[in-house]
PDB file of C-alpha atoms in Angstrom:
ATOM      1  CA  MET A 291      -2.760 -26.856  59.958  1.00  0.00           C
ATOM      2  CA  GLY A 292      -4.936 -26.225  63.020  1.00  0.00           C
ATOM      3  CA  ASP A 293      -6.534 -28.490  65.603  1.00  0.00           C
ATOM      4  CA  GLY A 294     -10.150 -28.221  64.569  1.00  0.00           C
ATOM      5  CA  THR A 295     -11.017 -24.925  66.233  1.00  0.00           C
ATOM      6  CA  GLY A 296     -10.816 -23.315  62.819  1.00  0.00           C
ATOM      7  CA  LEU A 297      -9.577 -19.900  63.949  1.00  0.00           C
ATOM      8  CA  LYS A 298      -8.034 -18.042  61.032  1.00  0.00           C
ATOM      9  CA  ALA A 299      -5.742 -15.031  61.180  1.00  0.00           C
ATOM     10  CA  LEU A 300      -4.698 -12.583  58.476  1.00  0.00           C
ATOM     11  CA  LEU A 301      -1.412 -10.699  58.887  1.00  0.00           C
ATOM     12  CA  LEU A 302      -0.848  -7.621  56.717  1.00  0.00           C
ATOM     13  CA  ASP A 303       2.490  -5.805  56.563  1.00  0.00           C
ATOM     14  CA  ASP A 304       4.609  -4.516  53.694  1.00  0.00           C
ATOM     15  CA  ASP A 305       7.730  -5.633  55.596  1.00  0.00           C
ATOM     16  CA  GLU A 306       8.346  -9.315  54.870  1.00  0.00           C
ATOM     17  CA  TYR A 307      10.601  -9.750  57.928  1.00  0.00           C
ATOM     18  CA  ALA A 308       8.029  -8.189  60.265  1.00  0.00           C
ATOM     19  CA  LEU A 309       5.381 -10.540  58.837  1.00  0.00           C
ATOM     20  CA  GLU A 310       7.526 -13.613  59.352  1.00  0.00           C
ATOM     21  CA  TYR A 311       8.430 -12.535  62.893  1.00  0.00           C
ATOM     22  CA  LEU A 312       4.801 -11.939  63.875  1.00  0.00           C
ATOM     23  CA  LYS A 313       3.739 -15.227  62.283  1.00  0.00           C
ATOM     24  CA  ALA A 314       6.427 -17.104  64.223  1.00  0.00           C
ATOM     25  CA  VAL A 315       5.452 -15.415  67.513  1.00  0.00           C
ATOM     26  CA  LEU A 316       1.778 -16.190  66.957  1.00  0.00           C
ATOM     27  CA  LEU A 317       2.365 -19.812  65.972  1.00  0.00           C
ATOM     28  CA  GLU A 318       4.630 -20.382  68.952  1.00  0.00           C
ATOM     29  CA  ALA A 319       1.933 -19.094  71.305  1.00  0.00           C
ATOM     30  CA  HIS A 320      -1.061 -20.471  69.353  1.00  0.00           C
ATOM     31  CA  PRO A 321      -0.033 -23.414  67.154  1.00  0.00           C
ATOM     32  CA  SER A 322      -3.656 -24.132  66.200  1.00  0.00           C
ATOM     33  CA  LEU A 323      -4.077 -20.812  64.355  1.00  0.00           C
ATOM     34  CA  GLU A 324      -4.383 -20.940  60.609  1.00  0.00           C
ATOM     35  CA  ILE A 325      -2.357 -17.941  59.428  1.00  0.00           C
ATOM     36  CA  GLU A 326      -2.282 -16.219  56.060  1.00  0.00           C
ATOM     37  CA  THR A 327       0.220 -13.437  55.401  1.00  0.00           C
ATOM     38  CA  ARG A 328       0.014 -10.686  52.787  1.00  0.00           C
ATOM     39  CA  LEU A 329       2.527  -8.001  51.841  1.00  0.00           C
ATOM     40  CA  TYR A 330      -0.260  -5.811  50.447  1.00  0.00           C
ATOM     41  CA  PRO A 331      -3.292  -4.169  52.113  1.00  0.00           C
ATOM     42  CA  ASP A 332      -6.062  -6.573  51.100  1.00  0.00           C
ATOM     43  CA  VAL A 333      -8.486  -7.731  53.824  1.00  0.00           C
ATOM     44  CA  THR A 334     -10.687  -9.964  51.683  1.00  0.00           C
ATOM     45  CA  GLY A 335     -11.398 -13.448  52.952  1.00  0.00           C
ATOM     46  CA  ASP A 336     -12.951 -15.068  55.992  1.00  0.00           C
ATOM     47  CA  PHE A 337     -10.796 -14.474  59.086  1.00  0.00           C
ATOM     48  CA  ASP A 338     -11.412 -14.269  62.830  1.00  0.00           C
ATOM     49  CA  LEU A 339      -8.279 -12.262  63.680  1.00  0.00           C
ATOM     50  CA  TYR A 340      -6.655  -9.448  61.731  1.00  0.00           C
ATOM     51  CA  PHE A 341      -3.184  -8.032  62.367  1.00  0.00           C
ATOM     52  CA  LEU A 342      -2.675  -4.782  60.463  1.00  0.00           C
ATOM     53  CA  ASP A 343       0.451  -2.740  60.045  1.00  0.00           C
ATOM     54  CA  ASP A 344      -0.496   0.932  59.953  1.00  0.00           C
ATOM     55  CA  ASP A 345       2.104   2.040  57.409  1.00  0.00           C
ATOM     56  CA  PHE A 346       2.143   0.691  53.859  1.00  0.00           C
ATOM     57  CA  GLU A 347       4.956   2.363  51.939  1.00  0.00           C
ATOM     58  CA  GLY A 348       4.431   5.633  53.809  1.00  0.00           C
ATOM     59  CA  ILE A 349       0.623   5.610  53.716  1.00  0.00           C
ATOM     60  CA  ARG A 350      -1.315   5.001  56.920  1.00  0.00           C
ATOM     61  CA  LEU A 351      -3.979   2.430  56.100  1.00  0.00           C
ATOM     62  CA  ALA A 352      -4.879   0.515  59.265  1.00  0.00           C
ATOM     63  CA  ALA A 353      -7.922   2.666  60.115  1.00  0.00           C
ATOM     64  CA  LYS A 354      -9.277   2.404  56.574  1.00  0.00           C
ATOM     65  CA  LEU A 355      -8.688  -1.368  56.567  1.00  0.00           C
ATOM     66  CA  ALA A 356     -10.297  -1.758  60.016  1.00  0.00           C
ATOM     67  CA  ARG A 357     -13.436   0.041  58.812  1.00  0.00           C
ATOM     68  CA  LYS A 358     -13.636  -2.344  55.815  1.00  0.00           C
ATOM     69  CA  ILE A 359     -13.204  -5.368  58.092  1.00  0.00           C
ATOM     70  CA  ARG A 360     -15.942  -4.173  60.477  1.00  0.00           C
ATOM     71  CA  VAL A 361     -18.392  -4.114  57.554  1.00  0.00           C
ATOM     72  CA  ILE A 362     -17.647  -7.682  56.455  1.00  0.00           C
ATOM     73  CA  LYS A 363     -16.700  -9.220  59.856  1.00  0.00           C
ATOM     74  CA  PRO A 364     -18.263  -7.118  62.642  1.00  0.00           C
ATOM     75  CA  ASN A 365     -17.125  -9.484  65.430  1.00  0.00           C
ATOM     76  CA  ALA A 366     -13.533 -10.008  64.288  1.00  0.00           C
ATOM     77  CA  VAL A 367     -10.576  -9.167  66.508  1.00  0.00           C
ATOM     78  CA  ILE A 368      -8.550  -6.427  64.795  1.00  0.00           C
ATOM     79  CA  LEU A 369      -5.103  -5.505  66.082  1.00  0.00           C
ATOM     80  CA  ALA A 370      -3.128  -2.638  64.546  1.00  0.00           C
ATOM     81  CA  PHE A 371       0.623  -2.125  64.812  1.00  0.00           C
ATOM     82  CA  SER A 372       2.155   1.328  64.504  1.00  0.00           C
ATOM     83  CA  ALA A 373       5.737   2.562  64.582  1.00  0.00           C
ATOM     84  CA  SER A 374       4.521   6.134  64.997  1.00  0.00           C
ATOM     85  CA  LEU A 375       1.706   5.931  67.515  1.00  0.00           C
ATOM     86  CA  ASP A 376       0.431   9.249  68.790  1.00  0.00           C
ATOM     87  CA  GLN A 377      -2.833  10.323  70.425  1.00  0.00           C
ATOM     88  CA  ARG A 378      -4.524  11.173  67.116  1.00  0.00           C
ATOM     89  CA  THR A 379      -3.523   7.862  65.517  1.00  0.00           C
ATOM     90  CA  LEU A 380      -4.668   5.864  68.548  1.00  0.00           C
ATOM     91  CA  LYS A 381      -8.071   7.591  68.574  1.00  0.00           C
ATOM     92  CA  GLU A 382      -8.451   7.094  64.821  1.00  0.00           C
ATOM     93  CA  LEU A 383      -7.627   3.373  65.043  1.00  0.00           C
ATOM     94  CA  VAL A 384      -9.985   2.793  67.973  1.00  0.00           C
ATOM     95  CA  ALA A 385     -12.776   4.771  66.273  1.00  0.00           C
ATOM     96  CA  ALA A 386     -12.256   2.676  63.114  1.00  0.00           C
ATOM     97  CA  GLY A 387     -12.946  -0.474  65.097  1.00  0.00           C
ATOM     98  CA  CYS A 388      -9.545  -1.790  66.143  1.00  0.00           C
ATOM     99  CA  SER A 389      -9.749  -4.114  69.124  1.00  0.00           C
ATOM    100  CA  GLY A 390      -6.208  -3.216  70.138  1.00  0.00           C
ATOM    101  CA  VAL A 391      -3.206  -1.176  69.075  1.00  0.00           C
ATOM    102  CA  CYS A 392       0.442  -2.058  69.556  1.00  0.00           C
ATOM    103  CA  ASP A 393       3.175   0.589  69.562  1.00  0.00           C
ATOM    104  CA  LYS A 394       6.173  -0.998  67.843  1.00  0.00           C
ATOM    105  CA  LYS A 395       8.536   1.424  69.639  1.00  0.00           C
ATOM    106  CA  VAL A 396       7.462   0.342  73.151  1.00  0.00           C
ATOM    107  CA  ALA A 397       8.967  -3.016  74.118  1.00  0.00           C
ATOM    108  CA  SER A 398       6.311  -3.757  76.752  1.00  0.00           C
ATOM    109  CA  ASP A 399       3.414  -3.387  74.284  1.00  0.00           C
ATOM    110  CA  MET A 400       3.988  -6.700  72.496  1.00  0.00           C
ATOM    111  CA  PRO A 401       3.872  -8.951  75.610  1.00  0.00           C
ATOM    112  CA  ALA A 402       0.805  -7.074  76.888  1.00  0.00           C
ATOM    113  CA  MET A 403      -0.861  -7.415  73.486  1.00  0.00           C
ATOM    114  CA  MET A 404      -0.023 -11.135  73.324  1.00  0.00           C
ATOM    115  CA  ALA A 405      -1.516 -11.710  76.787  1.00  0.00           C
ATOM    116  CA  ALA A 406      -4.754  -9.937  75.810  1.00  0.00           C
ATOM    117  CA  LEU A 407      -4.775 -11.826  72.513  1.00  0.00           C
ATOM    118  CA  ALA A 408      -4.418 -15.154  74.340  1.00  0.00           C
ATOM    119  CA  ARG A 409      -7.549 -14.344  76.367  1.00  0.00           C
ATOM    120  CA  CYS A 410      -9.411 -13.431  73.152  1.00  0.00           C
ATOM    121  CA  ILE A 411      -8.339 -16.616  71.381  1.00  0.00           C
ATOM    122  CA  ALA A 412      -9.390 -18.717  74.370  1.00  0.00           C
ATOM    123  CA  GLU A 413     -12.790 -17.019  74.339  1.00  0.00           C
ATOM    124  CA  LEU A 414     -13.182 -17.459  70.568  1.00  0.00           C
ATOM    125  CA  GLU A 415     -12.224 -21.138  70.781  1.00  0.00           C
ATOM    126  CA  ALA A 416     -14.604 -21.718  73.698  1.00  0.00           C
ATOM    127  CA  ALA A 417     -17.420 -20.011  71.826  1.00  0.00           C
ATOM    128  CA  ARG A 418     -16.774 -22.194  68.786  1.00  0.00           C
ATOM    129  CA  THR A 419     -16.361 -25.514  70.552  1.00  0.00           C
ATOM    130  CA  ARG A 420     -19.119 -25.097  73.147  1.00  0.00           C
ATOM    131  CA  HIS A 421     -21.394 -22.886  71.078  1.00  0.00           C
ATOM    132  CA  ARG A 422     -21.347 -20.339  73.888  1.00  0.00           C
ATOM    133  CA  PRO A 423     -22.298 -16.765  73.153  1.00  0.00           C
ATOM    134  CA  ARG A 424     -19.224 -14.582  72.882  1.00  0.00           C
ATOM    135  CA  THR A 425     -18.443 -12.003  75.508  1.00  0.00           C
ATOM    136  CA  ASN A 426     -17.403  -8.504  74.536  1.00  0.00           C
ATOM    137  CA  LEU A 427     -13.807  -9.036  73.407  1.00  0.00           C
ATOM    138  CA  ILE A 428     -13.129  -5.286  73.495  1.00  0.00           C
ATOM    139  CA  ALA A 429     -13.240  -5.517  77.301  1.00  0.00           C
ATOM    140  CA  THR A 430     -10.128  -7.700  77.108  1.00  0.00           C
ATOM    141  CA  PHE A 431      -8.173  -4.742  75.754  1.00  0.00           C
ATOM    142  CA  ARG A 432      -9.568  -2.006  78.042  1.00  0.00           C
ATOM    143  CA  ALA A 433      -6.566  -1.985  80.398  1.00  0.00           C
ATOM    144  CA  LEU A 434      -4.238  -1.644  77.418  1.00  0.00           C
ATOM    145  CA  PHE A 435      -6.262   1.296  76.070  1.00  0.00           C
ATOM    146  CA  ARG A 436      -6.025   3.041  79.444  1.00  0.00           C
ATOM    147  CA  GLU A 437      -2.258   2.481  79.515  1.00  0.00           C
ATOM    148  CA  TRP A 438      -1.783   3.773  75.952  1.00  0.00           C
ATOM    149  CA  ASN A 439      -3.866   6.870  76.635  1.00  0.00           C
ATOM    150  CA  GLN A 440      -1.963   7.613  79.866  1.00  0.00           C
ATOM    151  CA  ARG A 441       1.396   7.157  78.142  1.00  0.00           C
ATOM    152  CA  LEU A 442       0.396   9.328  75.199  1.00  0.00           C
ATOM    153  CA  ASP A 443      -1.010  12.010  77.526  1.00  0.00           C
ATOM    154  CA  ARG A 444       2.365  12.166  79.277  1.00  0.00           C
ATOM    155  CA  GLN A 445       4.127  12.554  75.908  1.00  0.00           C
ATOM    156  CA  GLU A 446       2.035  15.562  74.879  1.00  0.00           C
TER     157      GLU A 446
END
């Protein structure tokens, strides 16, 4: 698997169907990704990209997992998915080190997240293949953060 760029992704979700769907979407858009899926909240291993569901059997874990990832992989791209995204949850996930957050209830979030992810993957691959210094990948998600905050402000 992969085309030599060596980018590895870890997908965590306690919903097997959600995992398979996300894996299929990612592989369709980025066939060179090496993807591992787990139905349990374990972030051990060497990955460049992390996709975290926020809810594991009723317990919100994405922020806790993101903090663990930041300790072991400070430059990783961490994307969290939440079916119950509110202002407090968004702030907690961002403060924990998530690069981006996707609201599962908002249809437009997934295409926007995939577009930002494509820019991140291109940058990661370029940095690996050309040994270029990486730019700040968080900047790739800034427009999404503004949109989420505006939408959540309107909801409150």
